[in-house]
Coordinates of C-alpha atoms and ligand atoms in Angstrom, one line a residue:
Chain A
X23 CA 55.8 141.2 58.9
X24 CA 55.4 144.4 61.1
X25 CA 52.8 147.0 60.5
X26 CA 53.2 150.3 61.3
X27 CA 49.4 151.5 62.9
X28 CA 48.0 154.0 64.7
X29 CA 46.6 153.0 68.0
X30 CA 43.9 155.9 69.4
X31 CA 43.9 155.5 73.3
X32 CA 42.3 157.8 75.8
X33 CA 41.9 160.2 72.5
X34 CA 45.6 160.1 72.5
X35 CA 47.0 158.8 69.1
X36 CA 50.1 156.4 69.6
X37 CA 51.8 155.2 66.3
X38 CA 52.9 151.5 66.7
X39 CA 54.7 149.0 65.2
X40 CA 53.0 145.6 65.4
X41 CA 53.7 141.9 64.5
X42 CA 50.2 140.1 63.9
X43 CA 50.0 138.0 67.0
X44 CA 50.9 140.7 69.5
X45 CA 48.0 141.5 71.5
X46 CA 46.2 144.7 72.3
X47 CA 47.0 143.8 76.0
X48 CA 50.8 142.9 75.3
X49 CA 51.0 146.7 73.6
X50 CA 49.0 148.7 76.1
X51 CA 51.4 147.5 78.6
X52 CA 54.4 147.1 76.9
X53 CA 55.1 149.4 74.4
X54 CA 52.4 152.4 75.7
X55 CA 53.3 152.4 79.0
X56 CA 49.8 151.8 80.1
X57 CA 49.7 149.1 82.8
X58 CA 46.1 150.0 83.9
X59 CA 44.8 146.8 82.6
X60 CA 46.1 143.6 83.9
X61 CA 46.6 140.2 82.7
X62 CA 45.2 138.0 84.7
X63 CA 44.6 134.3 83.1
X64 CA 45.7 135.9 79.6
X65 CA 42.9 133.8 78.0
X66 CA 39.3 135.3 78.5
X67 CA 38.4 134.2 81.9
X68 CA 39.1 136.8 84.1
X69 CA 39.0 140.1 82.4
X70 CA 41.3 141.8 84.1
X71 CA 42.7 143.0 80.5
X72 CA 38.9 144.3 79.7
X73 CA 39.0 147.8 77.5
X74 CA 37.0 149.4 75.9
X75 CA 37.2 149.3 71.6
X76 CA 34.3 152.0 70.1
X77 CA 32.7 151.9 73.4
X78 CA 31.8 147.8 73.7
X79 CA 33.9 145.9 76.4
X80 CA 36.9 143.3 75.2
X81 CA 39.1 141.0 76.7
X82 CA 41.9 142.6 75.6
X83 CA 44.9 140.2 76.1
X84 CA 42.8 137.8 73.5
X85 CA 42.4 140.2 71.4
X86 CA 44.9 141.2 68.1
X87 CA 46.3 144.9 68.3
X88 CA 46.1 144.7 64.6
X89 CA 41.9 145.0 64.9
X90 CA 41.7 147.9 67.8
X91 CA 43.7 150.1 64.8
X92 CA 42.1 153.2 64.3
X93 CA 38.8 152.7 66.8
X94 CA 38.6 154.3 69.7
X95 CA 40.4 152.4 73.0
X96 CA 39.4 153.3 76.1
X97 CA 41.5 151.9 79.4
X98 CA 41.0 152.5 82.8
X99 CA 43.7 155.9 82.6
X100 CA 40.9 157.4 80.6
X101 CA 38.3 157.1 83.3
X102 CA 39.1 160.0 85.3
X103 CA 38.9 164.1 84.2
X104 CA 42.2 165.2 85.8
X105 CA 42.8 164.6 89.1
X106 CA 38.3 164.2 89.4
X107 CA 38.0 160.6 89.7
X108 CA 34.8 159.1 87.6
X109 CA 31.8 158.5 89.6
X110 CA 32.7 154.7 89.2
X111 CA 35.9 155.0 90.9
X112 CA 34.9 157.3 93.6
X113 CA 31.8 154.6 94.2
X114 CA 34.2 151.8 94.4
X115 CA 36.5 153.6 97.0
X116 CA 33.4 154.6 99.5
X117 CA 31.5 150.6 99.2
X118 CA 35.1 148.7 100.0
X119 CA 34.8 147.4 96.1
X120 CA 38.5 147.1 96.3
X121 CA 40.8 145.1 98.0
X122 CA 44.0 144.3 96.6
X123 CA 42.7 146.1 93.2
X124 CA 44.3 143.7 90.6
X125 CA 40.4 143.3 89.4
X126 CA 39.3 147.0 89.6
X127 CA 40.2 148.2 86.7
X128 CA 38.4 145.8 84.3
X129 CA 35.4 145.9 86.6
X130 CA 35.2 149.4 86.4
X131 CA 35.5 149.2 82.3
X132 CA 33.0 146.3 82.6
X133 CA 30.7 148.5 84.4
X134 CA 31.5 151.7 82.7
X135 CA 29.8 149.8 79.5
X136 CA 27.3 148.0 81.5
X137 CA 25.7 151.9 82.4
X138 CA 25.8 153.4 79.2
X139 CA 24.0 150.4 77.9
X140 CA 21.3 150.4 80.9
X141 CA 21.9 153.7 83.1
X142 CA 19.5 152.2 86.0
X143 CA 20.2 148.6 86.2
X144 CA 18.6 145.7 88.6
X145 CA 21.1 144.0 91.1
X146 CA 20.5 141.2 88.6
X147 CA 22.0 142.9 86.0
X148 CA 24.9 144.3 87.3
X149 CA 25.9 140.9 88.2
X150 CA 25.2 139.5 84.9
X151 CA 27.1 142.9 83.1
X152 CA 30.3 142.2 85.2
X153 CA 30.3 138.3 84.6
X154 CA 33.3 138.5 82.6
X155 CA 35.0 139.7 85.6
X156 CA 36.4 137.8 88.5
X157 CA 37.1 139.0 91.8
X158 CA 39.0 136.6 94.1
X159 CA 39.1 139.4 97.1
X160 CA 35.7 141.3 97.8
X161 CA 33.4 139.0 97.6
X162 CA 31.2 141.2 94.7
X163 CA 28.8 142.5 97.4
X164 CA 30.6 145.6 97.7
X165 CA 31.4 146.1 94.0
X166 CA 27.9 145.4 93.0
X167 CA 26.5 148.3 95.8
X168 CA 29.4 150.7 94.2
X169 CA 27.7 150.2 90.5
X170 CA 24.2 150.7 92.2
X171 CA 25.6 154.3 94.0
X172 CA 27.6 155.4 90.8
X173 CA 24.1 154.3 88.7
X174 CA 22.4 157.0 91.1
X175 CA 24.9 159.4 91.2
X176 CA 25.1 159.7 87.5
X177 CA 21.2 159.9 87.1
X178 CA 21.1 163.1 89.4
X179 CA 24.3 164.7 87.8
X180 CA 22.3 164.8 84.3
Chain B
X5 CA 59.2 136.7 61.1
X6 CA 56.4 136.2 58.6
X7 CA 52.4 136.3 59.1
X8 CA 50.3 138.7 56.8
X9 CA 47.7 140.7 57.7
X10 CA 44.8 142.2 55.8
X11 CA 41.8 144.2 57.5
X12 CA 39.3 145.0 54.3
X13 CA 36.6 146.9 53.7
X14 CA 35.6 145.6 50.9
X15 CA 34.2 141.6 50.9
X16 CA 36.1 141.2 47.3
X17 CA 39.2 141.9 48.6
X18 CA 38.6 139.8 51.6
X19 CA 37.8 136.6 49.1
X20 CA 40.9 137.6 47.6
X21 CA 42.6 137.2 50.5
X22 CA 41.2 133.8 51.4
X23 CA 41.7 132.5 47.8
X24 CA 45.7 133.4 48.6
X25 CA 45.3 131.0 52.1
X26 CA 44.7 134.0 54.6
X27 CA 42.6 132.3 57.5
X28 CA 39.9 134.9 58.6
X29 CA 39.5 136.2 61.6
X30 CA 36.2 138.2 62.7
X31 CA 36.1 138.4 66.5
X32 CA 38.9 136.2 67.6
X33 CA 36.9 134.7 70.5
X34 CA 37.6 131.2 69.6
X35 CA 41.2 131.5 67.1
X36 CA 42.9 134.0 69.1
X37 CA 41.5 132.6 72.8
X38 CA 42.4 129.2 71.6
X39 CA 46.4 130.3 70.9
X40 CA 46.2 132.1 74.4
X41 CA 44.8 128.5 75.7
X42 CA 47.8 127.0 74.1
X43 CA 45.4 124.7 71.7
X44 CA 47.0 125.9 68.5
X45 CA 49.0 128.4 67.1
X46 CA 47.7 131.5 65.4
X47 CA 47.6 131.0 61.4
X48 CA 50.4 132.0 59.8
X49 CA 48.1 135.0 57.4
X50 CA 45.2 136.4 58.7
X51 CA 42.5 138.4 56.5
X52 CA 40.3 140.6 59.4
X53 CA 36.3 140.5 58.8
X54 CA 35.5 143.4 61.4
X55 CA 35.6 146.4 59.0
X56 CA 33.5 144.9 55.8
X57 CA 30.1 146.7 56.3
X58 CA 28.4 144.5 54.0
X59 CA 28.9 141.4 56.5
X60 CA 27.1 142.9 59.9
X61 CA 23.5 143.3 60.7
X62 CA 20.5 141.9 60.4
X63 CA 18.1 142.7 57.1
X64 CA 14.0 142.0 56.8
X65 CA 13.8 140.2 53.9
X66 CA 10.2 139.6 52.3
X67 CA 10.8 136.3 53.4
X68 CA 12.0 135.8 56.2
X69 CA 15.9 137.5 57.9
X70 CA 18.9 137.6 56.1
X71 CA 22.0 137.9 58.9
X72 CA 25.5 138.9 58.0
X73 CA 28.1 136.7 59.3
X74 CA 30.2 139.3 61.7
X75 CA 26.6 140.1 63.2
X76 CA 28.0 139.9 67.0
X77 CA 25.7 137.6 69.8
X78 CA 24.7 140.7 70.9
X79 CA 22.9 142.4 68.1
X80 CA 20.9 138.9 67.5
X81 CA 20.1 139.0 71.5
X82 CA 18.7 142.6 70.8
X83 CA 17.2 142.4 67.8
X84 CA 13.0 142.6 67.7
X85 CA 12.1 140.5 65.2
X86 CA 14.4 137.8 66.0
X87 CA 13.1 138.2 69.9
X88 CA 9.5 138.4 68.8
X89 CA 9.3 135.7 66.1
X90 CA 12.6 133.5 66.1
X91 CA 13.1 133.7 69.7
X92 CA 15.1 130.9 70.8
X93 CA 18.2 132.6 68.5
X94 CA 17.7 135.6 71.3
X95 CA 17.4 133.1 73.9
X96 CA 20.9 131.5 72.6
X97 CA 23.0 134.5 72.0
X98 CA 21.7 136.3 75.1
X99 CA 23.5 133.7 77.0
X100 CA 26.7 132.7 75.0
X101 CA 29.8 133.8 77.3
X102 CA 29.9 137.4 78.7
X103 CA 29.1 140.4 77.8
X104 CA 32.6 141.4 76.2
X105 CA 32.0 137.5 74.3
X106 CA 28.8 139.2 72.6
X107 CA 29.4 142.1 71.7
X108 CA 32.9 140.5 69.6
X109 CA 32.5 137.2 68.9
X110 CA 29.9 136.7 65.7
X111 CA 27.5 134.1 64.4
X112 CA 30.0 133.5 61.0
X113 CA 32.6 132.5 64.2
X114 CA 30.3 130.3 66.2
X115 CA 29.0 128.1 62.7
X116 CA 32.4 128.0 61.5
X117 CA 34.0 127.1 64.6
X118 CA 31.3 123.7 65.0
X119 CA 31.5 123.2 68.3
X120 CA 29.0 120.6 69.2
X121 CA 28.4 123.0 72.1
X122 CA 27.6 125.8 70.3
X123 CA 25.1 128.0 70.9
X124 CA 22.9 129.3 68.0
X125 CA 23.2 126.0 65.6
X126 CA 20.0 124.3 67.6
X127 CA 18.0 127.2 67.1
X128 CA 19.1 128.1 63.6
X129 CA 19.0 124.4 62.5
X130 CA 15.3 124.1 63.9
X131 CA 14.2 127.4 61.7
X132 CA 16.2 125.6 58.6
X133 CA 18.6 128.2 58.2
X134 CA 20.2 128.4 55.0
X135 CA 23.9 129.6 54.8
X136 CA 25.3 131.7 52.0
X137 CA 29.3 131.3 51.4
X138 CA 31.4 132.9 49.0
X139 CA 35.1 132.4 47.3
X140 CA 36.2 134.6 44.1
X141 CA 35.0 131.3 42.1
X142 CA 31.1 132.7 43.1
X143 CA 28.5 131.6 46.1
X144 CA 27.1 128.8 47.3
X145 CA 24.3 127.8 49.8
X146 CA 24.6 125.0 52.3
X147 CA 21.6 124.0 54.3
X148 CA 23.4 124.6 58.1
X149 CA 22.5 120.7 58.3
X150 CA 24.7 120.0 55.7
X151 CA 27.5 122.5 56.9
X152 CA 28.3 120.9 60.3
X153 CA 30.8 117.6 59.4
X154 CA 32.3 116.7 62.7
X155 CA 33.4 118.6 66.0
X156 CA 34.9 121.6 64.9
X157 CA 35.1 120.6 60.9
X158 CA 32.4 121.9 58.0
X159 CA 32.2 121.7 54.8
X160 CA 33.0 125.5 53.9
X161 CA 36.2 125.3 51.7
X162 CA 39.2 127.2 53.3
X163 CA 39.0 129.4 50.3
X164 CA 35.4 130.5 51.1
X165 CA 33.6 132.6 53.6
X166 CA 30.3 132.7 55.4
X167 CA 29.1 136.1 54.2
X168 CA 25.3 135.5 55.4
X169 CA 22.5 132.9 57.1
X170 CA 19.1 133.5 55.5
X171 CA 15.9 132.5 57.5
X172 CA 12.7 132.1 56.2
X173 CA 9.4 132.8 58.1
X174 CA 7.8 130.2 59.8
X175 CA 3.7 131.4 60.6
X176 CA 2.3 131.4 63.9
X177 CA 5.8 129.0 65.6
X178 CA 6.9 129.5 69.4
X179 CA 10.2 128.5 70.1
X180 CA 12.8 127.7 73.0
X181 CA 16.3 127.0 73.5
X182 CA 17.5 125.6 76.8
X183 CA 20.8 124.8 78.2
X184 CA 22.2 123.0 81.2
X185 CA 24.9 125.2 82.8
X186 CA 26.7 125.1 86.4
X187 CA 26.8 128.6 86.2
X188 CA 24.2 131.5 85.2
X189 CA 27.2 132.9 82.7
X190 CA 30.4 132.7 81.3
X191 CA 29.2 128.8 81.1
X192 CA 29.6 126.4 78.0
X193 CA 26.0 124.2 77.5
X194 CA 26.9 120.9 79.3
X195 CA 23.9 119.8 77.5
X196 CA 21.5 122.5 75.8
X197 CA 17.8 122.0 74.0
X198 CA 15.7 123.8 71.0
X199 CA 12.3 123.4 69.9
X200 CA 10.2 125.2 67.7
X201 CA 6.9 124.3 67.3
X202 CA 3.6 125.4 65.6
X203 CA -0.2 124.5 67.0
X204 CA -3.4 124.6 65.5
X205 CA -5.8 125.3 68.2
X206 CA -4.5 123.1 71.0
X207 CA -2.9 120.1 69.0
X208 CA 0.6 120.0 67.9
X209 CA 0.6 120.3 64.1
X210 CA 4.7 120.7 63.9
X211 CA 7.6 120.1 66.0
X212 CA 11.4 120.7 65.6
X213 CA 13.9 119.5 68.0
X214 CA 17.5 119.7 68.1
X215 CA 20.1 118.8 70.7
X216 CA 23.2 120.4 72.0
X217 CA 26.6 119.0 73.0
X218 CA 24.7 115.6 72.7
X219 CA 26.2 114.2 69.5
X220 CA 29.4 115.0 67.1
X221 CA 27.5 117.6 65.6
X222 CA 24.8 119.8 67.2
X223 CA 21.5 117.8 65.4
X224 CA 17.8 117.5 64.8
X225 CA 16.2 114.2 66.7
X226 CA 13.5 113.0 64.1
X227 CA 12.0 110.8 66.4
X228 CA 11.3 113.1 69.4
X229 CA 9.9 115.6 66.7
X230 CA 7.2 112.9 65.8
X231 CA 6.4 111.9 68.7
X232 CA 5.4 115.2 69.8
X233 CA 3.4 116.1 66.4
X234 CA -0.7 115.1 67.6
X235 CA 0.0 116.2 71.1
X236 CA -1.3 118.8 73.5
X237 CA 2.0 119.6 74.2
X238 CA 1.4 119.2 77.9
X239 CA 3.8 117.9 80.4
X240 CA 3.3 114.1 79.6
X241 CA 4.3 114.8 75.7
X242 CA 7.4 117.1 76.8
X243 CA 8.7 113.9 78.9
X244 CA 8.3 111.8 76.6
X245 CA 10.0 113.8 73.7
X246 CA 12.5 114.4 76.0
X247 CA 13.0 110.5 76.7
X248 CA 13.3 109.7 73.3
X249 CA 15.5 112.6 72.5
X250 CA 17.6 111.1 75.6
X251 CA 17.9 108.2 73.7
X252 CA 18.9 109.1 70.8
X253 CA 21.4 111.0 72.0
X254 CA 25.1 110.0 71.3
X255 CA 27.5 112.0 73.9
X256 CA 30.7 111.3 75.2
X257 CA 32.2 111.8 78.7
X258 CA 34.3 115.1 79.4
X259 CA 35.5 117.0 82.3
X260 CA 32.3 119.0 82.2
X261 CA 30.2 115.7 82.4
X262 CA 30.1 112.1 82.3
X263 CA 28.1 110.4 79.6
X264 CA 25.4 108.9 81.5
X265 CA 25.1 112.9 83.1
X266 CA 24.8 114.5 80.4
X267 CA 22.5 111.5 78.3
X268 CA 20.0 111.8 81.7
X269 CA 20.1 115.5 81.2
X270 CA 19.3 115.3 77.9
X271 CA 15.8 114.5 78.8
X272 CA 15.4 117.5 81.2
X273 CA 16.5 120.0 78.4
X274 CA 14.4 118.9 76.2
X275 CA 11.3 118.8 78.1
X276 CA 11.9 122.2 79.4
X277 CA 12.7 123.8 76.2
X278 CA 9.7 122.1 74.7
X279 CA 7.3 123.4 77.4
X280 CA 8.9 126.8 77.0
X281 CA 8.3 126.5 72.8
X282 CA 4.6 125.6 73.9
X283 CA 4.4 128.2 76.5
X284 CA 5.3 130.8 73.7
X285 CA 3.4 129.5 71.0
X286 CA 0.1 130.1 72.9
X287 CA 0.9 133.7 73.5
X288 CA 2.4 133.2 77.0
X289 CA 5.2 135.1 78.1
X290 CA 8.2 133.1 78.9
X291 CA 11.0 135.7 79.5
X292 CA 14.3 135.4 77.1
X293 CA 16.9 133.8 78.0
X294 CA 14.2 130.9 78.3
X295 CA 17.0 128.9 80.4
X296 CA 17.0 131.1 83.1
X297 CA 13.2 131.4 82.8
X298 CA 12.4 127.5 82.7
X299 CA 15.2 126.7 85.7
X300 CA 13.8 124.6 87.7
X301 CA 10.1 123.9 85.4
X302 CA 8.6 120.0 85.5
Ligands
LIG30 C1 34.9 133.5 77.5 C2 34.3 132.8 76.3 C3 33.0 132.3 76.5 C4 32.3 131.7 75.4 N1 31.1 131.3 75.6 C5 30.4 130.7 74.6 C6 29.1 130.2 74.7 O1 28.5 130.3 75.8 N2 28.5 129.6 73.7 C7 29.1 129.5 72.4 O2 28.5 128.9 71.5 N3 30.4 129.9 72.3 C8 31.0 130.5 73.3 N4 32.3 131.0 73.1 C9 33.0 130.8 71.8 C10 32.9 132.0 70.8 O3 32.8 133.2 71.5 C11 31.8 131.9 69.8 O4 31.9 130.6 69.1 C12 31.9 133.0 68.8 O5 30.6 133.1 68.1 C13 33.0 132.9 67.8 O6 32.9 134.0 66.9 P1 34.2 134.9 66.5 O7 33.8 135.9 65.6 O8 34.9 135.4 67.7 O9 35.1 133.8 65.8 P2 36.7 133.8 65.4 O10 37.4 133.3 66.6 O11 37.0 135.0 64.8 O12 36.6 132.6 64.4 C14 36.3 131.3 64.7 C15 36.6 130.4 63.5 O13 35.7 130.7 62.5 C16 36.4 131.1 61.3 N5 35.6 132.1 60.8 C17 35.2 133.3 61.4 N6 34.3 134.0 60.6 C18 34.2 133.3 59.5 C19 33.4 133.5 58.3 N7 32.6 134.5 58.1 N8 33.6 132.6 57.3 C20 34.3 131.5 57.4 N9 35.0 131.2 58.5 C21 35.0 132.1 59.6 C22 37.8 131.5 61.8 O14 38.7 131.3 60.8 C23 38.0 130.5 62.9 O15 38.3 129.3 62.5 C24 33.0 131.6 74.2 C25 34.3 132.1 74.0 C26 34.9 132.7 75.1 C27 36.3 133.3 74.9
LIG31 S1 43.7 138.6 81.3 FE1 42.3 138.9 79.8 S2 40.6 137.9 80.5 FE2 42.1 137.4 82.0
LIG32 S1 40.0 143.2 94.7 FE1 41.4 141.6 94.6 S2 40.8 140.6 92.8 FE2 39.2 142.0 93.2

């Protein structure tokens, strides 16, 4: 059967028909048009595919469309305010956090939810709030210093 | 193509659903990552848990806790009382996959699923948590003992659900759970520990001990927990409860570890999660997740 549901992403509403296996990642990328999130292993190692669903972080290709219905889905398209990058992305630019980039977008959703939860975190626990997420490039040393900046740079801006 | 779906608020309509052969799904961590890993294919109808208010949180009973199923790892990890007075449940879900794994996946999930690797049966066995499950027909409690029947099977009907697990208060108990990882996260227990253990002064009046990826089903070890009642506790008692544990330990060879690995680890866990359990039960401060904190502890 196919269900027709609304999908609310980037406070955009997108109606979508869905079968009950297809994954949120599947539909984000195929039917949205939003290929900000990647698939990586396409099984919850990697989190390449991480969103965010009512603000907590998912693996999104391992998780059904069907359930994200009507909550609030935040990708990595939503970061930015126009052409103003979020303090997370302009972090990860100026501390070489990215390399070829396929990871950045579900570290920066990964860390996006790690500061809201704990706005001034140790080293310890950056690395323990992006454990879901693999980087085969950077090494993490530069990522980790980008959370750290974008940590400060959001504590001054408030 | 066929496949149903149902996302209720309601828990009766839920039961419906399950009575008419609608799988449940709450946060899909193991069904839907195991159809990605290509271990089986997604059930055919699918009733979603995620909306039913009545299922999530965590209630202070007179008693003791009463926890809905779809309460996620997270919320356990954070909650005070469970922190302060069942601690090695915080010490469990604070470390079960990643961050995205606890704030979705659910206790109902990880009891359901029966892995003998999974994370919060050693603690909850150890505090004798009872588990509540419901079908149209009415509800039923199972001692969690009695729920666990094999890897991956229980005996929860596929009609029912896991609506709660109830815990009563144990006086005066410090607990632990330890596990043996490669890795600080994202990790699976290669072998993992609980105790939970009251004194009386400095002697060892009770003692709970279960073991973790260690046997078919995650269990208590009776004769470790005797051996270690009458004790100070200190580090000769932990060894030996651990050596006994060791023993009685029934676990099979895997790509993780081999069976004579994981059988001499088996007495490392649970001398560590024992000292931790003592550590707490005398006031001292051993900081949650206790595995991280006891790394490394003779
Ligand atoms: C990357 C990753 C890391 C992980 N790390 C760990 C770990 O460290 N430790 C650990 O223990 N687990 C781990 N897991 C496994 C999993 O996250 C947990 O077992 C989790 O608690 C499952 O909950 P869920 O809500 O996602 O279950 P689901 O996948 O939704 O369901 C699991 C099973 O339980 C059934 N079910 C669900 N709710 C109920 C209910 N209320 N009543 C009856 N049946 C029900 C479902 O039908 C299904 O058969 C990990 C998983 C992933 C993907
Ligand atoms: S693509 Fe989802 S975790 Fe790797
Ligand atoms: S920058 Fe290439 S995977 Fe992280």
């Amino acid at each position: 059967m196919r269900y027709l549901v609304t999908l609310q992403v980037n406070r955009t509403s997108y109606p979508v028909e869905l079968e009950v296996g297809r994954t949120l990642l599947s539909v984000l990328r195929g039917e949205l048009g939003l290929t900000g999130s990647k698939e990586g292993c396409d099984d919850s190692e990697c989190g390449a595919c991480m969103v965010l669903i009512d603000g907590r972080p998912v693996n999104s290709c391992s998780y059904l469309a069907l359930q994200a219905a009507g909550r609030q889905i935040t990708t990595v398209e939503g970061l930015a305010s126009g052409t103003k990058l979020h303090p997370l992305q302009q972090a990860f630019l100026e501390h070489g956090a990215v390399q070829c980039g396929f990871c950045t977008p579900g570290m920066l959703i990964s860390a996006t939810a790690l500061l809201a939860a704990n706005p001034d975190p140790t080293e310890d626990e950056i690395r323990a709030g992006l454990s879901g997420n693999l980087c085969r490039c950077t090494g993490y040393v530069g990522i980790v210093a980008a959370v750290r900046s974008a940590a400060a740079e959001l504590a001054n801006a408030d | 193509m066929g496949g149903r779906f149902t996302s209720p608020t309601a828990l009766a309509d839920a039961l419906a659903a399950t009575a008419a052969g609608h799988r449940p799904v709450a946060g899909g961590t193991d069904l839907v990552v195991g159809t990605r890993q290509g271990k089986w294919s997604l059930p055919e109808d699918l009733v979603a848990l995620d909306r039913i208010e009545e299922l999530r949180g965590i209630e202070e009973t007179s008693g003791g806790l009463r926890i809905g199923a779809t309460t996620s790892h997270a919320d356990l990890a954070g909650h005070p009382a469970i922190r302060k007075r069942w601690t090695a449940i915080a010490d469990a879900a604070s470390i079960v996959g990643s961050p995205a794994t606890r704030h979705i996946g659910t206790l109902g999930g990880n009891l359901a699923n029966a892995s003998p690797a999974a994370e919060t049966s050693g603690p909850l066995l150890c505090f004798d948590a009872q588990v509540e499950v419901r079908s149209t027909a009415g509800s039923r409690r199972i001692a969690l003992a009695d729920l666990f029947n094999g890897p991956g099977r229980t005996t929860v009907r596929s009609d029912e659900l896991i609506v709660a697990v109830e815990l009563s208060e144990l006086a005066g108990v410090g607990s632990s759970y330890v596990r043996l990882e490669f890795r600080r996260q994202m990790e699976i227990a290669v072998v993992g520990a609980t105790a939970v253990v009251s004194l009386d002064g400095a002697i060892v009046i009770d003692a709970r001990i279960a073991i973790t990826a260690l046997a078919p089903t995650v269990r208590r070890v009776a004769v470790a927990e005797f051996a270690l009642v009458g004790t100070d506790g200190g580090p000769d008692a932990a060894a030996e409860a651990g050596r006994l544990a060791a023993e009685a330990a029934t676990p099979i060879s895997d790509v993780r570890a081999s069976l004579e690995y994981r059988r001499a680890m088996a007495a490392v866990v649970v001398r560590r999660a024992v000292t931790g359990a003592i550590a707490r039960a005398r006031g001292e401060t051993i900081p949650i997740p206790a595995s991280a904190s006891l790394f490394g502890a003779r």
